[in-house]
Amino acid sequence: MIGTDVSKAANLLLAGELVAIPTETVYGLAANALDASAVSKIYNAKQRPSFNPLIVHIANTDEVLKYVTEFSPLARQLAEAFWPGSLTILMPKNDAVPDLVTAGLPNVALRVPKHPLTLQLLSLLNFPLAAPSANISNTVSPTNARRVDQSLGDTVSYILDGGKCDVGVESTIVSVIENQVTLLREGGISKEQIEAELGVNVCTQADEKITAPGQLKKHYATQKPLFLVDDMQDALLRYQTEKVSVLLFNKIETTENQIPYLLSSDYNLSEIANNLFETMHLADEDNSEFILAERCKNEGIGRAINDRLLRASVR
Ligand code: TXA
Ligand code: MG
């Protein structure tokens, strides 16, 4: 069931049920993070392997100390600069957080989401919400309530409808160890924004070393093959006979067999991010044989866009 009743959502969560929640990044599949049996329902519903930990959503920065053994000055600076918002920070967990939430890892991933309905919901609850993206594992994340309904409608008790997500790609994940900030997943808050706030360079984790399974190579997969190209003009000339869906980031002429999806008319990276996942869903549903997408500028949120496209692509 889809609706906007925040108290209904709160009551269901209180009863240990699953509720899909809107955030500014993507929709989340939420349960009481302090109740291991409620959390286990998330893993089942998503068909998510139990080694892949969940992000814990809290109402505000004051809540952090309830769930961690240490809130370092650097982590606090990041929280104060970017919360509510699309930054998830790993911190050493305390015993209040069930091991199932962190998949047995020593850190818990925390963030304050920036969506009025979900902030209202969190303020009604006396527990935080564990919530991965509200999709079946390894499929494209949902950025509106209808997509959640399509994939998880049968298993979730309620879908809190907060409209279309503003950002459209998942949160950025960082770990803060001693005085080193490491970027584990590109997302809504860019590396440049974090570096500007801290005045230091942020390192990116070496590709092979997977500590967050969001970094698994195959992820965000469309049902159809998706090919990532460097030059769309050139690709469109090459693919004229096959029926193909084309993700366009600026206005380019297409031919009869090419089904165009204009994510932005002028290469606006925020706009592209905002439309990315829903367009991937739409392209999956049309009558093309495969999907073409162009690599975008590797700067700002463009890094997150390229990351998601690369993980969805055939290599
Ligand atoms: O924007 C977002 O982050 C959305 C919304 C709902 O908040 N959530 C989201 O969750 O994208 P999910 O589960 O799809 O991706 C979370 C990523 C996973 O790759 C997971 O492995 C990593 O965060 N992660 C969570 N807890 C972790 C931990 N304790 N240590 C290392 N990685 C962790
Ligand atoms: Mg996900």
Short mmCIF file of C-alpha atoms and ligand atoms in Angstrom, two decimals:
data_model
loop_
_atom_site.label_atom_id
_atom_site.label_comp_id
_atom_site.label_asym_id
_atom_site.label_seq_id
_atom_site.Cartn_x
_atom_site.Cartn_y
_atom_site.Cartn_z
CA MET A 1 0.00 0.00 0.00
CA ILE A 2 1.27 3.47 -0.93
CA GLY A 3 0.41 6.59 1.07
CA THR A 4 1.64 9.63 2.96
CA ASP A 5 0.51 8.66 6.47
CA VAL A 6 3.59 9.14 8.68
CA SER A 7 1.92 7.86 11.87
CA LYS A 8 0.80 4.72 10.11
CA ALA A 9 4.39 4.17 8.96
CA ALA A 10 5.61 4.75 12.52
CA ASN A 11 3.16 2.23 13.99
CA LEU A 12 4.10 -0.45 11.49
CA LEU A 13 7.81 0.07 12.20
CA LEU A 14 7.09 -0.08 15.93
CA ALA A 15 5.41 -3.44 15.32
CA GLY A 16 8.58 -4.75 13.63
CA GLU A 17 7.26 -4.44 10.07
CA LEU A 18 9.02 -3.23 6.92
CA VAL A 19 8.18 0.22 5.53
CA ALA A 20 9.67 1.82 2.42
CA ILE A 21 10.76 5.40 3.07
CA PRO A 22 11.63 8.31 0.81
CA THR A 23 15.05 9.93 1.12
CA GLU A 24 16.68 12.59 -1.02
CA THR A 25 18.92 9.96 -2.64
CA VAL A 26 16.79 6.86 -3.33
CA TYR A 27 13.95 5.09 -1.50
CA GLY A 28 14.98 2.93 1.45
CA LEU A 29 13.55 -0.34 2.77
CA ALA A 30 13.35 0.41 6.48
CA ALA A 31 13.05 -1.52 9.73
CA ASN A 32 13.78 -0.85 13.40
CA ALA A 33 17.60 -0.99 13.44
CA LEU A 34 17.67 -2.10 17.08
CA ASP A 35 15.42 -5.12 16.48
CA ALA A 36 17.38 -7.95 14.85
CA SER A 37 14.28 -9.86 13.87
CA ALA A 38 12.84 -6.81 12.06
CA VAL A 39 16.23 -6.28 10.37
CA SER A 40 16.33 -9.90 9.18
CA LYS A 41 13.14 -9.20 7.20
CA ILE A 42 15.08 -6.63 5.15
CA TYR A 43 17.67 -9.20 4.06
CA ASN A 44 14.91 -11.64 3.10
CA ALA A 45 12.79 -9.13 1.21
CA LYS A 46 15.75 -7.81 -0.79
CA GLN A 47 17.33 -11.24 -1.27
CA ARG A 48 20.41 -9.57 0.09
CA PRO A 49 23.38 -11.66 1.21
CA SER A 50 23.84 -11.41 4.96
CA PHE A 51 27.47 -10.25 4.54
CA ASN A 52 26.29 -6.92 3.07
CA PRO A 53 25.67 -4.45 5.93
CA LEU A 54 22.93 -1.80 6.17
CA ILE A 55 23.00 1.97 6.59
CA VAL A 56 21.39 3.25 9.81
CA HIS A 57 19.31 6.41 9.45
CA ILE A 58 19.07 8.74 12.43
CA ALA A 59 17.00 11.87 13.13
CA ASN A 60 19.88 14.26 13.86
CA THR A 61 23.56 14.50 14.83
CA ASP A 62 22.76 14.30 18.56
CA GLU A 63 21.70 10.67 18.06
CA VAL A 64 25.17 9.51 16.95
CA LEU A 65 26.55 8.90 20.42
CA LYS A 66 23.77 6.40 21.18
CA TYR A 67 25.23 4.00 18.60
CA VAL A 68 28.99 4.51 18.48
CA THR A 69 31.93 4.17 20.82
CA GLU A 70 33.66 7.20 19.34
CA PHE A 71 32.48 10.28 17.42
CA SER A 72 35.82 11.70 16.27
CA PRO A 73 36.30 15.44 15.61
CA LEU A 74 36.73 14.76 11.90
CA ALA A 75 33.55 12.68 11.69
CA ARG A 76 31.74 15.37 13.65
CA GLN A 77 32.95 18.05 11.25
CA LEU A 78 31.63 16.05 8.29
CA ALA A 79 28.30 15.40 10.01
CA GLU A 80 27.88 19.06 10.87
CA ALA A 81 28.74 20.14 7.34
CA PHE A 82 26.65 17.64 5.40
CA TRP A 83 23.74 16.37 7.55
CA PRO A 84 20.90 16.18 6.85
CA GLY A 85 22.23 14.99 3.51
CA SER A 86 23.72 12.38 1.23
CA LEU A 87 26.81 11.45 3.24
CA THR A 88 27.12 8.18 5.15
CA ILE A 89 29.88 7.99 7.74
CA LEU A 90 31.32 4.75 9.13
CA MET A 91 31.99 4.85 12.87
CA PRO A 92 32.91 2.21 15.48
CA LYS A 93 29.62 0.69 16.64
CA ASN A 94 28.56 0.05 20.22
CA ASP A 95 26.49 -2.83 21.61
CA ALA A 96 23.15 -1.11 20.96
CA VAL A 97 23.53 -1.93 17.26
CA PRO A 98 22.79 -5.58 16.44
CA ASP A 99 25.59 -7.40 14.59
CA LEU A 100 23.12 -8.27 11.84
CA VAL A 101 22.93 -4.57 10.88
CA THR A 102 26.68 -4.30 10.30
CA ALA A 103 27.04 -7.89 9.04
CA GLY A 104 29.44 -8.49 11.89
CA LEU A 105 31.73 -5.60 10.94
CA PRO A 106 33.08 -3.32 13.68
CA ASN A 107 31.73 -0.09 12.14
CA VAL A 108 28.19 1.14 11.71
CA ALA A 109 27.23 3.29 8.72
CA LEU A 110 25.24 6.35 9.86
CA ARG A 111 23.44 9.13 8.09
CA VAL A 112 20.72 11.75 8.61
CA PRO A 113 18.61 11.71 5.42
CA LYS A 114 17.28 14.94 3.96
CA HIS A 115 13.62 14.34 3.32
CA PRO A 116 10.87 16.08 5.31
CA LEU A 117 8.57 13.01 5.60
CA THR A 118 11.34 10.70 6.74
CA LEU A 119 12.72 13.27 9.19
CA GLN A 120 9.21 13.60 10.59
CA LEU A 121 8.96 9.81 10.82
CA LEU A 122 12.32 9.52 12.59
CA SER A 123 11.27 12.18 15.10
CA LEU A 124 8.23 10.05 16.04
CA LEU A 125 10.35 6.95 16.67
CA ASN A 126 12.59 6.10 19.60
CA PHE A 127 14.82 3.93 17.43
CA PRO A 128 16.84 4.50 14.22
CA LEU A 129 16.00 2.93 10.86
CA ALA A 130 18.18 0.41 9.09
CA ALA A 131 17.52 0.91 5.40
CA PRO A 132 19.24 -0.28 2.25
CA SER A 133 17.91 0.91 -1.10
CA ALA A 134 14.37 -0.41 -1.63
CA ASN A 135 15.09 -2.73 -4.55
CA ILE A 136 15.87 -6.42 -5.00
CA SER A 137 19.65 -6.89 -4.68
CA ASN A 138 21.68 -6.09 -7.80
CA THR A 139 18.86 -4.30 -9.60
CA VAL A 140 18.48 -0.57 -10.25
CA SER A 141 17.52 1.49 -7.17
CA PRO A 142 14.07 3.16 -7.03
CA THR A 143 13.69 6.94 -7.03
CA ASN A 144 9.89 7.01 -6.73
CA ALA A 145 7.21 5.08 -4.83
CA ARG A 146 5.82 3.35 -7.91
CA ARG A 147 9.14 1.60 -8.59
CA VAL A 148 9.29 0.38 -4.99
CA ASP A 149 5.78 -0.99 -5.37
CA GLN A 150 6.79 -2.77 -8.54
CA SER A 151 9.66 -4.70 -6.96
CA LEU A 152 8.77 -4.98 -3.27
CA GLY A 153 5.03 -4.20 -3.15
CA ASP A 154 4.20 -7.71 -1.96
CA THR A 155 6.70 -7.87 0.87
CA VAL A 156 6.59 -4.37 2.35
CA SER A 157 3.75 -3.36 4.69
CA TYR A 158 3.60 0.26 3.59
CA ILE A 159 5.32 2.59 1.13
CA LEU A 160 5.60 6.15 2.40
CA ASP A 161 5.30 8.27 -0.72
CA GLY A 162 7.57 11.30 -0.67
CA GLY A 163 7.52 11.94 -4.41
CA LYS A 164 10.52 11.84 -6.68
CA CYS A 165 13.96 11.78 -4.98
CA ASP A 166 15.89 15.05 -5.36
CA VAL A 167 19.41 13.68 -5.74
CA GLY A 168 18.74 10.38 -7.51
CA VAL A 169 21.93 8.46 -6.70
CA GLU A 170 22.79 6.90 -3.33
CA SER A 171 24.73 8.58 -0.57
CA THR A 172 28.50 8.93 -0.57
CA ILE A 173 30.11 6.58 1.96
CA VAL A 174 33.28 7.54 3.84
CA SER A 175 35.29 5.96 6.58
CA VAL A 176 37.18 8.13 9.03
CA ILE A 177 40.11 6.34 10.56
CA GLU A 178 42.43 8.36 12.73
CA ASN A 179 42.96 11.44 10.59
CA GLN A 180 42.32 9.84 7.24
CA VAL A 181 39.06 10.13 5.34
CA THR A 182 38.57 7.39 2.73
CA LEU A 183 35.90 7.45 0.08
CA LEU A 184 34.23 4.01 -0.15
CA ARG A 185 31.39 4.89 -2.50
CA GLU A 186 30.85 7.93 -4.71
CA GLY A 187 27.42 9.47 -4.28
CA GLY A 188 25.31 12.54 -3.67
CA ILE A 189 28.03 14.54 -1.88
CA SER A 190 31.06 14.88 -4.11
CA LYS A 191 34.70 14.21 -3.25
CA GLU A 192 35.36 17.87 -4.10
CA GLN A 193 32.76 19.05 -1.57
CA ILE A 194 34.30 16.91 1.17
CA GLU A 195 37.82 18.09 0.34
CA ALA A 196 36.70 21.72 0.34
CA GLU A 197 35.13 21.25 3.78
CA LEU A 198 38.14 19.51 5.30
CA GLY A 199 40.91 21.28 3.41
CA VAL A 200 42.70 17.97 2.83
CA ASN A 201 42.79 15.33 0.12
CA VAL A 202 40.41 12.43 0.47
CA CYS A 203 41.72 9.08 -0.72
CA THR A 204 39.68 6.69 -2.77
CA GLN A 205 39.81 3.05 -1.91
CA ALA A 206 41.76 0.85 -4.30
CA ASP A 207 39.33 -0.89 -6.59
CA GLU A 208 40.17 -4.50 -5.72
CA LYS A 209 39.80 -4.13 -1.98
CA ILE A 210 36.11 -4.51 -1.31
CA THR A 211 35.01 -3.53 2.17
CA ALA A 212 31.58 -2.25 1.18
CA PRO A 213 29.76 -4.71 -1.04
CA GLY A 214 28.19 -1.76 -2.92
CA GLN A 215 31.59 -1.90 -4.54
CA LEU A 216 30.95 -5.32 -6.00
CA LYS A 217 31.51 -5.02 -9.71
CA LYS A 218 28.12 -6.21 -10.92
CA HIS A 219 25.48 -3.98 -9.38
CA TYR A 220 22.67 -1.68 -10.44
CA ALA A 221 22.14 -4.03 -13.37
CA THR A 222 19.46 -3.41 -15.92
CA GLN A 223 17.77 -6.51 -17.38
CA LYS A 224 19.02 -5.59 -20.85
CA PRO A 225 22.70 -5.19 -21.68
CA LEU A 226 23.91 -1.63 -21.15
CA PHE A 227 26.92 -0.39 -23.11
CA LEU A 228 28.92 2.55 -21.87
CA VAL A 229 30.47 4.61 -24.67
CA ASP A 230 32.94 7.49 -24.70
CA ASP A 231 31.45 9.31 -27.66
CA MET A 232 27.70 9.16 -28.18
CA GLN A 233 27.69 10.91 -31.57
CA ASP A 234 30.02 8.25 -32.86
CA ALA A 235 28.10 5.38 -31.24
CA LEU A 236 24.82 6.56 -32.76
CA LEU A 237 26.37 6.39 -36.20
CA ARG A 238 27.54 2.84 -35.56
CA TYR A 239 24.25 1.51 -34.13
CA GLN A 240 21.66 2.37 -36.76
CA THR A 241 20.08 -0.97 -37.55
CA GLU A 242 19.46 -2.44 -34.07
CA LYS A 243 16.63 -1.17 -31.88
CA VAL A 244 18.48 0.63 -29.10
CA SER A 245 17.58 2.84 -26.11
CA VAL A 246 19.87 5.84 -25.80
CA LEU A 247 20.55 7.78 -22.60
CA LEU A 248 21.34 11.33 -23.73
CA PHE A 249 22.96 14.00 -21.58
CA ASN A 250 22.51 16.74 -24.16
CA LYS A 251 20.46 17.23 -27.29
CA ILE A 252 21.66 14.89 -30.04
CA GLU A 253 19.75 13.83 -33.15
CA THR A 254 18.73 10.18 -33.19
CA THR A 255 17.37 8.00 -35.98
CA GLU A 256 14.30 5.81 -36.29
CA ASN A 257 15.60 2.74 -34.45
CA GLN A 258 17.05 4.76 -31.62
CA ILE A 259 14.76 5.44 -28.64
CA PRO A 260 16.05 8.65 -27.03
CA TYR A 261 15.84 9.50 -23.31
CA LEU A 262 16.94 13.05 -22.63
CA LEU A 263 18.26 13.15 -19.04
CA SER A 264 19.48 16.72 -19.44
CA SER A 265 19.43 19.08 -22.38
CA ASP A 266 22.73 20.74 -21.48
CA TYR A 267 24.92 18.26 -19.65
CA ASN A 268 23.70 19.34 -16.20
CA LEU A 269 25.18 16.70 -13.88
CA SER A 270 22.61 17.10 -11.08
CA GLU A 271 19.81 16.74 -13.59
CA ILE A 272 21.43 13.62 -15.08
CA ALA A 273 21.79 12.06 -11.61
CA ASN A 274 18.21 12.97 -10.78
CA ASN A 275 16.86 11.18 -13.87
CA LEU A 276 19.39 8.35 -14.12
CA PHE A 277 17.76 5.40 -12.33
CA GLU A 278 14.21 6.07 -13.50
CA THR A 279 15.47 6.30 -17.08
CA MET A 280 17.30 3.00 -16.67
CA HIS A 281 14.00 1.46 -15.52
CA LEU A 282 12.14 2.98 -18.49
CA ALA A 283 14.75 1.84 -21.00
CA ASP A 284 14.48 -1.66 -19.56
CA GLU A 285 10.74 -1.63 -20.25
CA ASP A 286 10.75 -0.32 -23.83
CA ASN A 287 11.13 -2.55 -26.89
CA SER A 288 14.83 -2.03 -27.52
CA GLU A 289 17.43 -4.78 -27.53
CA PHE A 290 20.03 -2.95 -25.49
CA ILE A 291 20.89 0.38 -23.88
CA LEU A 292 23.62 2.87 -24.78
CA ALA A 293 24.87 5.44 -22.29
CA GLU A 294 27.66 7.95 -22.45
CA ARG A 295 30.37 8.31 -19.84
CA CYS A 296 30.07 11.80 -18.35
CA LYS A 297 32.63 14.20 -16.94
CA ASN A 298 34.44 12.63 -14.02
CA GLU A 299 33.85 15.52 -11.65
CA GLY A 300 31.41 16.29 -8.85
CA ILE A 301 28.37 14.06 -8.93
CA GLY A 302 29.53 12.95 -12.40
CA ARG A 303 31.82 10.48 -10.60
CA ALA A 304 28.81 8.82 -8.96
CA ILE A 305 26.94 8.73 -12.28
CA ASN A 306 29.91 7.08 -14.03
CA ASP A 307 30.30 4.64 -11.16
CA ARG A 308 26.66 3.49 -11.42
CA LEU A 309 26.79 3.28 -15.23
CA LEU A 310 30.02 1.31 -15.12
CA ARG A 311 28.58 -1.18 -12.64
CA ALA A 312 25.47 -1.57 -14.78
CA SER A 313 27.42 -2.00 -17.99
CA VAL A 314 28.57 -5.01 -19.92
CA ARG A 315 32.33 -5.34 -19.96
O1 TXA B 1 21.53 6.84 -0.18
C1 TXA B 1 21.69 5.77 0.39
O2 TXA B 1 22.74 5.46 0.94
C2 TXA B 1 20.48 4.80 0.41
C3 TXA B 1 19.37 5.45 1.24
C4 TXA B 1 18.20 4.54 1.45
O3 TXA B 1 19.88 5.92 2.44
N1 TXA B 1 20.87 3.54 0.96
C5 TXA B 1 21.67 2.68 0.31
O4 TXA B 1 21.84 1.49 0.95
O5 TXA B 1 22.15 2.92 -0.77
P1 TXA B 1 22.48 0.21 0.25
O6 TXA B 1 22.34 -0.88 1.25
O7 TXA B 1 21.87 -0.01 -1.06
O8 TXA B 1 23.98 0.56 0.13
C6 TXA B 1 24.71 0.74 1.32
C7 TXA B 1 26.16 0.40 1.12
C8 TXA B 1 26.38 -1.04 0.82
O9 TXA B 1 27.30 -1.13 -0.22
C9 TXA B 1 27.00 -1.56 2.10
O10 TXA B 1 27.90 -2.58 1.85
C10 TXA B 1 27.68 -0.34 2.68
O11 TXA B 1 26.82 0.71 2.34
N2 TXA B 1 27.74 -0.41 4.14
C11 TXA B 1 26.73 -0.34 5.02
N3 TXA B 1 27.14 -0.51 6.27
C12 TXA B 1 28.46 -0.71 6.21
C13 TXA B 1 29.47 -0.98 7.19
N4 TXA B 1 29.16 -1.09 8.48
N5 TXA B 1 30.74 -1.14 6.75
C14 TXA B 1 31.04 -1.06 5.43
N6 TXA B 1 30.13 -0.82 4.47
C15 TXA B 1 28.86 -0.65 4.84
MG MG B 2 21.58 -0.58 -2.99
#
